[in-house]
Amino acid sequence: AQTVTQSQPEMSVQEAETVTLSCTYDTSESDYYLFWYKQPPSRQMILVIRQEAYKQQNATENRFSVNFQKAAKSFSLKISDSQLGDAAMYFCAYIAGGTSYGKLTFGQGTILTVHP
Amino acid sequence: DVKVTQSSRYLVKRTGEKVFLECVQDMDHENMFWYRQDPGLGLRLIYFSYDVKMKEKGDIPEGYSVSREKKERFSLILESASTNQTSMYLCASSFSASGGARQTQYFGPGTRLLVL
């Protein structure tokens, strides 16, 4: 079974600084997708960034980027120029490819606090 | 914009009551999912549906059932609520076809259920 592990229950960062959230996963599949989701205090879960396992290039979305290390099964999220609005719970998630109804497997979550 | 709505943000029920949680999506997604979110455990899949009247058990289906009579609506049913079902419940939806972007799940705002 696939597992996703976020070893940092809480992280904090100063506004305008950079922070990296860690995620490791375990799978025997070769085709899969990885996600970072953000859940602000309002509770609406939103997609931050997505990475296809077959792509060597790390995904980037504005201030958010990932460091995808396939051999090490590591998928960290880097937030640059942190803003107060980045404060949220962040979840790493995995889906195996090749199925039409992919089931997400989530990590435990990391609470990010941004200090002004 | 994808919109996933849930019938209630907060619910308080008594032990033994039958509880209905409803989810509606407006993106013509084939797949719909119910998760529960608990501190330190992340999100765990209860049930999912890949088509009208079709359902599959997730990782923690015990004590729950689901109904999908229309494509846009997916209901989670607690036949006889118990205190250990106090949790945050999140609904999500996605397209059926494989491929990174189409694997993305979109979430509702969540229902916080308290069973007394």
mmCIF file with all atom_site columns, N, CA, C and O in Angstrom, chain B residues 47-70:
data_model
loop_
_atom_site.group_PDB
_atom_site.id
_atom_site.type_symbol
_atom_site.label_atom_id
_atom_site.label_alt_id
_atom_site.label_comp_id
_atom_site.label_asym_id
_atom_site.label_entity_id
_atom_site.label_seq_id
_atom_site.pdbx_PDB_ins_code
_atom_site.Cartn_x
_atom_site.Cartn_y
_atom_site.Cartn_z
_atom_site.occupancy
_atom_site.B_iso_or_equiv
_atom_site.pdbx_formal_charge
_atom_site.auth_seq_id
_atom_site.auth_comp_id
_atom_site.auth_asym_id
_atom_site.auth_atom_id
_atom_site.pdbx_PDB_model_num
ATOM 1  N N  . TYR B 1 47 ? -15.504 6.594  1.310   1.00 0.00 ? 47 TYR B N  1
ATOM 2  C CA . TYR B 1 47 ? -16.133 5.978  0.141   1.00 0.00 ? 47 TYR B CA 1
ATOM 3  C C  . TYR B 1 47 ? -15.852 6.864  -1.066  1.00 0.00 ? 47 TYR B C  1
ATOM 4  O O  . TYR B 1 47 ? -15.622 8.061  -0.926  1.00 0.00 ? 47 TYR B O  1
ATOM 5  N N  . PHE B 1 48 ? -15.910 6.259  -2.245  1.00 0.00 ? 48 PHE B N  1
ATOM 6  C CA . PHE B 1 48 ? -15.908 7.065  -3.455  1.00 0.00 ? 48 PHE B CA 1
ATOM 7  C C  . PHE B 1 48 ? -16.853 6.471  -4.481  1.00 0.00 ? 48 PHE B C  1
ATOM 8  O O  . PHE B 1 48 ? -17.285 5.316  -4.361  1.00 0.00 ? 48 PHE B O  1
ATOM 9  N N  . SER B 1 49 ? -17.171 7.284  -5.467  1.00 0.00 ? 49 SER B N  1
ATOM 10 C CA . SER B 1 49 ? -18.098 6.881  -6.516  1.00 0.00 ? 49 SER B CA 1
ATOM 11 C C  . SER B 1 49 ? -17.537 7.322  -7.850  1.00 0.00 ? 49 SER B C  1
ATOM 12 O O  . SER B 1 49 ? -17.093 8.463  -7.986  1.00 0.00 ? 49 SER B O  1
ATOM 13 N N  . TYR B 1 50 ? -17.539 6.432  -8.834  1.00 0.00 ? 50 TYR B N  1
ATOM 14 C CA . TYR B 1 50 ? -16.999 6.773  -10.145 1.00 0.00 ? 50 TYR B CA 1
ATOM 15 C C  . TYR B 1 50 ? -18.103 6.918  -11.200 1.00 0.00 ? 50 TYR B C  1
ATOM 16 O O  . TYR B 1 50 ? -17.820 7.161  -12.370 1.00 0.00 ? 50 TYR B O  1
ATOM 17 N N  . ASP B 1 51 ? -19.329 6.749  -10.777 1.00 0.00 ? 51 ASP B N  1
ATOM 18 C CA . ASP B 1 51 ? -20.439 6.933  -11.706 1.00 0.00 ? 51 ASP B CA 1
ATOM 19 C C  . ASP B 1 51 ? -21.728 6.912  -10.890 1.00 0.00 ? 51 ASP B C  1
ATOM 20 O O  . ASP B 1 51 ? -21.750 6.459  -9.741  1.00 0.00 ? 51 ASP B O  1
ATOM 21 N N  . VAL B 1 52 ? -22.795 7.347  -11.513 1.00 0.00 ? 52 VAL B N  1
ATOM 22 C CA . VAL B 1 52 ? -24.090 7.315  -10.834 1.00 0.00 ? 52 VAL B CA 1
ATOM 23 C C  . VAL B 1 52 ? -24.406 5.889  -10.405 1.00 0.00 ? 52 VAL B C  1
ATOM 24 O O  . VAL B 1 52 ? -24.199 4.930  -11.161 1.00 0.00 ? 52 VAL B O  1
ATOM 25 N N  . LYS B 1 53 ? -24.843 5.759  -9.182  1.00 0.00 ? 53 LYS B N  1
ATOM 26 C CA . LYS B 1 53 ? -25.225 4.488  -8.562  1.00 0.00 ? 53 LYS B CA 1
ATOM 27 C C  . LYS B 1 53 ? -24.055 3.533  -8.351  1.00 0.00 ? 53 LYS B C  1
ATOM 28 O O  . LYS B 1 53 ? -24.247 2.400  -7.904  1.00 0.00 ? 53 LYS B O  1
ATOM 29 N N  . MET B 1 54 ? -22.839 3.951  -8.655  1.00 0.00 ? 54 MET B N  1
ATOM 30 C CA . MET B 1 54 ? -21.658 3.115  -8.422  1.00 0.00 ? 54 MET B CA 1
ATOM 31 C C  . MET B 1 54 ? -20.902 3.653  -7.223  1.00 0.00 ? 54 MET B C  1
ATOM 32 O O  . MET B 1 54 ? -20.776 4.876  -7.049  1.00 0.00 ? 54 MET B O  1
ATOM 33 N N  . LYS B 1 55 ? -20.413 2.745  -6.398  1.00 0.00 ? 55 LYS B N  1
ATOM 34 C CA . LYS B 1 55 ? -19.671 3.155  -5.213  1.00 0.00 ? 55 LYS B CA 1
ATOM 35 C C  . LYS B 1 55 ? -18.616 2.117  -4.881  1.00 0.00 ? 55 LYS B C  1
ATOM 36 O O  . LYS B 1 55 ? -18.764 0.931  -5.209  1.00 0.00 ? 55 LYS B O  1
ATOM 37 N N  . GLU B 1 56 ? -17.575 2.590  -4.226  1.00 0.00 ? 56 GLU B N  1
ATOM 38 C CA . GLU B 1 56 ? -16.505 1.702  -3.782  1.00 0.00 ? 56 GLU B CA 1
ATOM 39 C C  . GLU B 1 56 ? -16.104 2.102  -2.372  1.00 0.00 ? 56 GLU B C  1
ATOM 40 O O  . GLU B 1 56 ? -16.076 3.294  -2.053  1.00 0.00 ? 56 GLU B O  1
ATOM 41 N N  . LYS B 1 57 ? -15.776 1.109  -1.566  1.00 0.00 ? 57 LYS B N  1
ATOM 42 C CA . LYS B 1 57 ? -15.298 1.401  -0.216  1.00 0.00 ? 57 LYS B CA 1
ATOM 43 C C  . LYS B 1 57 ? -13.893 1.986  -0.275  1.00 0.00 ? 57 LYS B C  1
ATOM 44 O O  . LYS B 1 57 ? -13.073 1.584  -1.095  1.00 0.00 ? 57 LYS B O  1
ATOM 45 N N  . GLY B 1 58 ? -13.672 2.917  0.630   1.00 0.00 ? 58 GLY B N  1
ATOM 46 C CA . GLY B 1 58 ? -12.343 3.463  0.800   1.00 0.00 ? 58 GLY B CA 1
ATOM 47 C C  . GLY B 1 58 ? -11.616 2.728  1.914   1.00 0.00 ? 58 GLY B C  1
ATOM 48 O O  . GLY B 1 58 ? -11.809 1.532  2.120   1.00 0.00 ? 58 GLY B O  1
ATOM 49 N N  . ASP B 1 59 ? -10.839 3.473  2.656   1.00 0.00 ? 59 ASP B N  1
ATOM 50 C CA . ASP B 1 59 ? -10.008 2.857  3.696   1.00 0.00 ? 59 ASP B CA 1
ATOM 51 C C  . ASP B 1 59 ? -10.737 2.660  5.025   1.00 0.00 ? 59 ASP B C  1
ATOM 52 O O  . ASP B 1 59 ? -10.393 1.782  5.800   1.00 0.00 ? 59 ASP B O  1
ATOM 53 N N  . ILE B 1 60 ? -11.762 3.480  5.278   1.00 0.00 ? 60 ILE B N  1
ATOM 54 C CA . ILE B 1 60 ? -12.456 3.408  6.577   1.00 0.00 ? 60 ILE B CA 1
ATOM 55 C C  . ILE B 1 60 ? -13.971 3.473  6.374   1.00 0.00 ? 60 ILE B C  1
ATOM 56 O O  . ILE B 1 60 ? -14.635 4.371  6.857   1.00 0.00 ? 60 ILE B O  1
ATOM 57 N N  . PRO B 1 61 ? -14.585 2.492  5.704   1.00 0.00 ? 61 PRO B N  1
ATOM 58 C CA . PRO B 1 61 ? -16.023 2.573  5.405   1.00 0.00 ? 61 PRO B CA 1
ATOM 59 C C  . PRO B 1 61 ? -16.956 2.168  6.545   1.00 0.00 ? 61 PRO B C  1
ATOM 60 O O  . PRO B 1 61 ? -18.161 2.420  6.471   1.00 0.00 ? 61 PRO B O  1
ATOM 61 N N  . GLU B 1 62 ? -16.406 1.571  7.577   1.00 0.00 ? 62 GLU B N  1
ATOM 62 C CA . GLU B 1 62 ? -17.269 1.017  8.628   1.00 0.00 ? 62 GLU B CA 1
ATOM 63 C C  . GLU B 1 62 ? -18.085 2.120  9.300   1.00 0.00 ? 62 GLU B C  1
ATOM 64 O O  . GLU B 1 62 ? -17.547 3.129  9.725   1.00 0.00 ? 62 GLU B O  1
ATOM 65 N N  . GLY B 1 63 ? -19.387 1.866  9.395   1.00 0.00 ? 63 GLY B N  1
ATOM 66 C CA . GLY B 1 63 ? -20.284 2.816  10.043  1.00 0.00 ? 63 GLY B CA 1
ATOM 67 C C  . GLY B 1 63 ? -20.853 3.860  9.100   1.00 0.00 ? 63 GLY B C  1
ATOM 68 O O  . GLY B 1 63 ? -21.652 4.709  9.522   1.00 0.00 ? 63 GLY B O  1
ATOM 69 N N  . TYR B 1 64 ? -20.474 3.788  7.817   1.00 0.00 ? 64 TYR B N  1
ATOM 70 C CA . TYR B 1 64 ? -20.919 4.758  6.825   1.00 0.00 ? 64 TYR B CA 1
ATOM 71 C C  . TYR B 1 64 ? -21.546 4.050  5.626   1.00 0.00 ? 64 TYR B C  1
ATOM 72 O O  . TYR B 1 64 ? -21.214 2.906  5.335   1.00 0.00 ? 64 TYR B O  1
ATOM 73 N N  . SER B 1 65 ? -22.404 4.758  4.932   1.00 0.00 ? 65 SER B N  1
ATOM 74 C CA . SER B 1 65 ? -22.869 4.332  3.621   1.00 0.00 ? 65 SER B CA 1
ATOM 75 C C  . SER B 1 65 ? -22.976 5.579  2.749   1.00 0.00 ? 65 SER B C  1
ATOM 76 O O  . SER B 1 65 ? -22.865 6.704  3.253   1.00 0.00 ? 65 SER B O  1
ATOM 77 N N  . VAL B 1 66 ? -23.170 5.375  1.446   1.00 0.00 ? 66 VAL B N  1
ATOM 78 C CA . VAL B 1 66 ? -23.238 6.504  0.530   1.00 0.00 ? 66 VAL B CA 1
ATOM 79 C C  . VAL B 1 66 ? -24.348 6.270  -0.481  1.00 0.00 ? 66 VAL B C  1
ATOM 80 O O  . VAL B 1 66 ? -24.831 5.155  -0.674  1.00 0.00 ? 66 VAL B O  1
ATOM 81 N N  . SER B 1 67 ? -24.706 7.355  -1.137  1.00 0.00 ? 67 SER B N  1
ATOM 82 C CA . SER B 1 67 ? -25.720 7.287  -2.178  1.00 0.00 ? 67 SER B CA 1
ATOM 83 C C  . SER B 1 67 ? -25.359 8.278  -3.271  1.00 0.00 ? 67 SER B C  1
ATOM 84 O O  . SER B 1 67 ? -25.002 9.423  -2.988  1.00 0.00 ? 67 SER B O  1
ATOM 85 N N  . ARG B 1 68 ? -25.479 7.810  -4.513  1.00 0.00 ? 68 ARG B N  1
ATOM 86 C CA . ARG B 1 68 ? -25.256 8.719  -5.640  1.00 0.00 ? 68 ARG B CA 1
ATOM 87 C C  . ARG B 1 68 ? -26.326 8.420  -6.695  1.00 0.00 ? 68 ARG B C  1
ATOM 88 O O  . ARG B 1 68 ? -26.148 7.566  -7.553  1.00 0.00 ? 68 ARG B O  1
ATOM 89 N N  . GLU B 1 69 ? -27.420 9.145  -6.605  1.00 0.00 ? 69 GLU B N  1
ATOM 90 C CA . GLU B 1 69 ? -28.543 8.985  -7.525  1.00 0.00 ? 69 GLU B CA 1
ATOM 91 C C  . GLU B 1 69 ? -28.419 9.900  -8.736  1.00 0.00 ? 69 GLU B C  1
ATOM 92 O O  . GLU B 1 69 ? -28.978 9.609  -9.798  1.00 0.00 ? 69 GLU B O  1
ATOM 93 N N  . LYS B 1 70 ? -27.711 10.992 -8.583  1.00 0.00 ? 70 LYS B N  1
ATOM 94 C CA . LYS B 1 70 ? -27.469 11.922 -9.683  1.00 0.00 ? 70 LYS B CA 1
ATOM 95 C C  . LYS B 1 70 ? -25.973 12.206 -9.768  1.00 0.00 ? 70 LYS B C  1
ATOM 96 O O  . LYS B 1 70 ? -25.265 12.143 -8.761  1.00 0.00 ? 70 LYS B O  1
#
